[in-house]
mmCIF file of C-alpha atoms in Angstrom:
data_model
loop_
_atom_site.group_PDB
_atom_site.id
_atom_site.type_symbol
_atom_site.label_atom_id
_atom_site.label_comp_id
_atom_site.label_asym_id
_atom_site.label_seq_id
_atom_site.Cartn_x
_atom_site.Cartn_y
_atom_site.Cartn_z
ATOM 1 C CA MET A 1 125.582 -18.933 -67.142
ATOM 2 C CA SER A 2 127.814 -19.937 -69.920
ATOM 3 C CA VAL A 3 130.312 -18.465 -71.620
ATOM 4 C CA PRO A 4 129.946 -17.295 -74.941
ATOM 5 C CA GLU A 5 131.823 -19.041 -77.660
ATOM 6 C CA MET A 6 134.393 -17.467 -79.459
ATOM 7 C CA PRO A 7 134.295 -17.969 -82.890
ATOM 8 C CA PRO A 8 137.900 -18.923 -84.515
ATOM 9 C CA PRO A 9 139.572 -15.823 -86.286
ATOM 10 C CA SER A 10 139.350 -15.372 -89.742
ATOM 11 C CA ARG A 11 142.564 -15.742 -91.093
ATOM 12 C CA VAL A 12 143.960 -13.370 -93.829
ATOM 13 C CA ASP A 13 146.157 -15.209 -96.139
ATOM 14 C CA GLY A 14 149.743 -14.455 -94.823
ATOM 15 C CA ASP A 15 151.141 -13.807 -98.462
ATOM 16 C CA ASP A 16 148.983 -11.668 -100.202
ATOM 17 C CA ALA A 17 147.552 -9.503 -96.635
ATOM 18 C CA SER A 18 148.640 -6.349 -96.023
ATOM 19 C CA LEU A 19 149.974 -5.011 -92.554
ATOM 20 C CA GLY A 20 146.694 -2.936 -92.608
ATOM 21 C CA ASP A 21 144.367 -5.976 -92.935
ATOM 22 C CA LEU A 22 146.474 -7.814 -90.174
ATOM 23 C CA VAL A 23 146.219 -4.855 -87.884
ATOM 24 C CA SER A 24 142.311 -4.327 -89.017
ATOM 25 C CA GLU A 25 142.075 -7.983 -87.875
ATOM 26 C CA LEU A 26 143.702 -7.753 -84.721
ATOM 27 C CA THR A 27 141.879 -4.694 -83.344
ATOM 28 C CA GLY A 28 138.429 -6.641 -84.546
ATOM 29 C CA ASP A 29 139.376 -9.661 -82.746
ATOM 30 C CA LEU A 30 140.795 -7.725 -79.627
ATOM 31 C CA SER A 31 137.195 -5.530 -79.773
ATOM 32 C CA LYS A 32 135.493 -8.774 -80.120
ATOM 33 C CA LEU A 33 137.288 -10.217 -77.005
ATOM 34 C CA MET A 34 136.749 -7.311 -74.865
ATOM 35 C CA ARG A 35 132.887 -7.358 -75.467
ATOM 36 C CA GLN A 36 133.062 -10.978 -74.499
ATOM 37 C CA GLU A 37 134.918 -10.122 -71.452
ATOM 38 C CA LEU A 38 132.481 -7.443 -70.443
ATOM 39 C CA GLU A 39 129.617 -9.673 -71.112
ATOM 40 C CA LEU A 40 131.056 -12.358 -69.024
ATOM 41 C CA ALA A 41 131.645 -9.691 -66.059
ATOM 42 C CA LYS A 42 128.135 -8.696 -66.323
ATOM 43 C CA ALA A 43 126.867 -12.001 -65.941
ATOM 44 C CA GLU A 44 129.344 -12.830 -62.981
ATOM 45 C CA ILE A 45 127.917 -9.437 -61.363
ATOM 46 C CA ARG A 46 124.376 -10.224 -61.728
ATOM 47 C CA GLN A 47 125.084 -13.609 -60.192
ATOM 48 C CA GLU A 48 126.961 -12.137 -57.325
ATOM 49 C CA ALA A 49 124.174 -9.464 -56.713
ATOM 50 C CA ALA A 50 121.440 -12.071 -56.663
ATOM 51 C CA LYS A 51 123.249 -14.034 -53.995
ATOM 52 C CA ALA A 52 124.069 -10.858 -52.045
ATOM 53 C CA GLY A 53 120.344 -9.868 -52.163
ATOM 54 C CA LYS A 54 119.376 -13.191 -51.020
ATOM 55 C CA ALA A 55 121.735 -12.856 -48.039
ATOM 56 C CA GLY A 56 120.551 -9.462 -47.362
ATOM 57 C CA GLY A 57 117.036 -10.662 -47.248
ATOM 58 C CA MET A 58 117.846 -13.449 -44.846
ATOM 59 C CA LEU A 59 119.990 -11.297 -42.688
ATOM 60 C CA ALA A 60 117.076 -8.731 -42.248
ATOM 61 C CA ALA A 61 114.552 -11.555 -41.753
ATOM 62 C CA ALA A 62 116.808 -12.556 -38.799
ATOM 63 C CA GLY A 63 116.970 -9.054 -37.626
ATOM 64 C CA PHE A 64 113.220 -9.115 -37.323
ATOM 65 C CA ALA A 65 113.055 -12.556 -35.917
ATOM 66 C CA GLY A 66 115.688 -10.940 -33.117
ATOM 67 C CA TYR A 67 113.615 -8.017 -32.581
ATOM 68 C CA MET A 68 110.117 -10.137 -32.142
ATOM 69 C CA THR A 69 112.303 -12.187 -29.952
ATOM 70 C CA THR A 70 113.317 -9.205 -27.638
ATOM 71 C CA VAL A 71 109.714 -7.755 -27.651
ATOM 72 C CA LEU A 72 108.229 -11.240 -26.657
ATOM 73 C CA ILE A 73 111.165 -11.790 -23.930
ATOM 74 C CA SER A 74 110.225 -8.180 -22.618
ATOM 75 C CA LEU A 75 106.340 -9.269 -22.280
ATOM 76 C CA ALA A 76 107.248 -12.181 -20.649
ATOM 77 C CA LEU A 77 109.511 -10.291 -18.012
ATOM 78 C CA VAL A 78 106.361 -7.873 -17.568
ATOM 79 C CA PHE A 79 104.201 -10.698 -16.883
ATOM 80 C CA ALA A 80 106.683 -12.319 -14.600
ATOM 81 C CA LEU A 81 107.041 -9.351 -12.560
ATOM 82 C CA GLY A 82 103.160 -8.788 -12.561
ATOM 83 C CA ALA A 83 103.024 -11.900 -10.392
ATOM 84 C CA VAL A 84 104.501 -9.942 -7.587
ATOM 85 C CA MET A 85 103.747 -6.418 -8.380
ATOM 86 C CA PRO A 86 100.889 -4.450 -10.482
ATOM 87 C CA LEU A 87 101.274 -4.915 -14.240
ATOM 88 C CA GLY A 88 101.561 -1.237 -14.995
ATOM 89 C CA TRP A 89 104.422 -1.073 -12.489
ATOM 90 C CA ALA A 90 106.327 -4.212 -14.082
ATOM 91 C CA ALA A 91 105.842 -2.250 -17.482
ATOM 92 C CA LEU A 92 107.448 0.638 -16.161
ATOM 93 C CA ILE A 93 110.228 -1.168 -14.959
ATOM 94 C CA VAL A 94 111.042 -3.177 -18.122
ATOM 95 C CA ALA A 95 110.731 -0.222 -20.266
ATOM 96 C CA ALA A 96 113.191 1.558 -17.359
ATOM 97 C CA LEU A 97 115.502 -1.250 -18.198
ATOM 98 C CA TRP A 98 115.542 -0.676 -21.796
ATOM 99 C CA GLY A 99 115.517 2.924 -21.490
ATOM 100 C CA ILE A 100 119.153 2.534 -19.507
ATOM 101 C CA ALA A 101 120.152 0.133 -22.247
ATOM 102 C CA GLY A 102 119.331 2.712 -24.753
ATOM 103 C CA ALA A 103 121.121 5.401 -22.845
ATOM 104 C CA VAL A 104 124.442 3.120 -22.676
ATOM 105 C CA LEU A 105 124.533 2.203 -26.185
ATOM 106 C CA TYR A 106 124.003 5.506 -27.191
ATOM 107 C CA SER A 107 126.652 6.993 -25.343
ATOM 108 C CA THR A 108 129.017 4.675 -26.313
ATOM 109 C CA GLY A 109 128.131 4.676 -30.014
ATOM 110 C CA ARG A 110 128.362 8.661 -29.476
ATOM 111 C CA ALA A 111 131.758 8.269 -28.101
ATOM 112 C CA LYS A 112 133.141 6.059 -30.808
ATOM 113 C CA LEU A 113 131.755 8.532 -33.241
ATOM 114 C CA ARG A 114 133.638 11.137 -32.259
ATOM 115 C CA THR A 115 136.797 9.269 -32.763
ATOM 116 C CA VAL A 116 136.062 9.188 -36.716
ATOM 117 C CA ASN A 117 138.275 11.284 -38.815
ATOM 118 C CA PRO A 118 136.194 11.794 -42.017
ATOM 119 C CA LYS A 119 139.566 13.306 -43.923
ATOM 120 C CA PRO A 120 141.620 10.594 -45.438
ATOM 121 C CA GLU A 121 144.983 11.712 -44.037
ATOM 122 C CA ARG A 122 146.998 9.375 -45.687
ATOM 123 C CA THR A 123 145.519 9.583 -49.167
ATOM 124 C CA VAL A 124 145.851 13.338 -48.885
ATOM 125 C CA GLU A 125 149.456 13.142 -47.815
ATOM 126 C CA THR A 126 150.016 10.851 -50.793
ATOM 127 C CA LEU A 127 148.266 12.985 -53.322
ATOM 128 C CA LYS A 128 150.588 16.070 -51.858
ATOM 129 C CA GLU A 129 153.733 14.065 -52.302
ATOM 130 C CA ASP A 130 152.550 13.166 -55.897
ATOM 131 C CA ALA A 131 151.734 16.660 -56.782
ATOM 132 C CA GLU A 132 155.320 17.808 -55.740
ATOM 133 C CA TRP A 133 156.849 15.076 -57.440
ATOM 134 C CA ALA A 134 154.891 16.337 -60.455
ATOM 135 C CA LYS A 135 156.325 19.653 -60.004
ATOM 136 C CA HIS A 136 159.810 18.675 -59.789
ATOM 137 C CA PRO A 137 160.179 14.783 -61.268
ATOM 138 C CA THR A 138 163.899 14.988 -61.377
ATOM 139 C CA ARG A 139 164.248 15.328 -57.247
#
């Protein structure tokens, strides 16, 4: 993306320009500058969003590849155990192992979730201090 070129500002002759003309010109130039800066920011955000979207897609593909790897390793384990026992029992053992792993992950996640405090304590405290100061600014 290229940055839009800003045309040179139109100059009002300093000898016969009124203060109102100068303020009007300054206001117009600032307005144009702000619009151009906003367009530049939009373009940069679009570029970054596109990069983030591509990275997110790659992460999703990696997650799917990891899932498929897990499924295939589980099947391989079932067939490896099936060499020494019936396939039904081998599949049951692998499923039980996944059940145990899921239970451990669930209990660990639940314990961590219980420590989460959704109330932003420091923000609430500073807001209370700000409100107190606003009531009595000279204290």
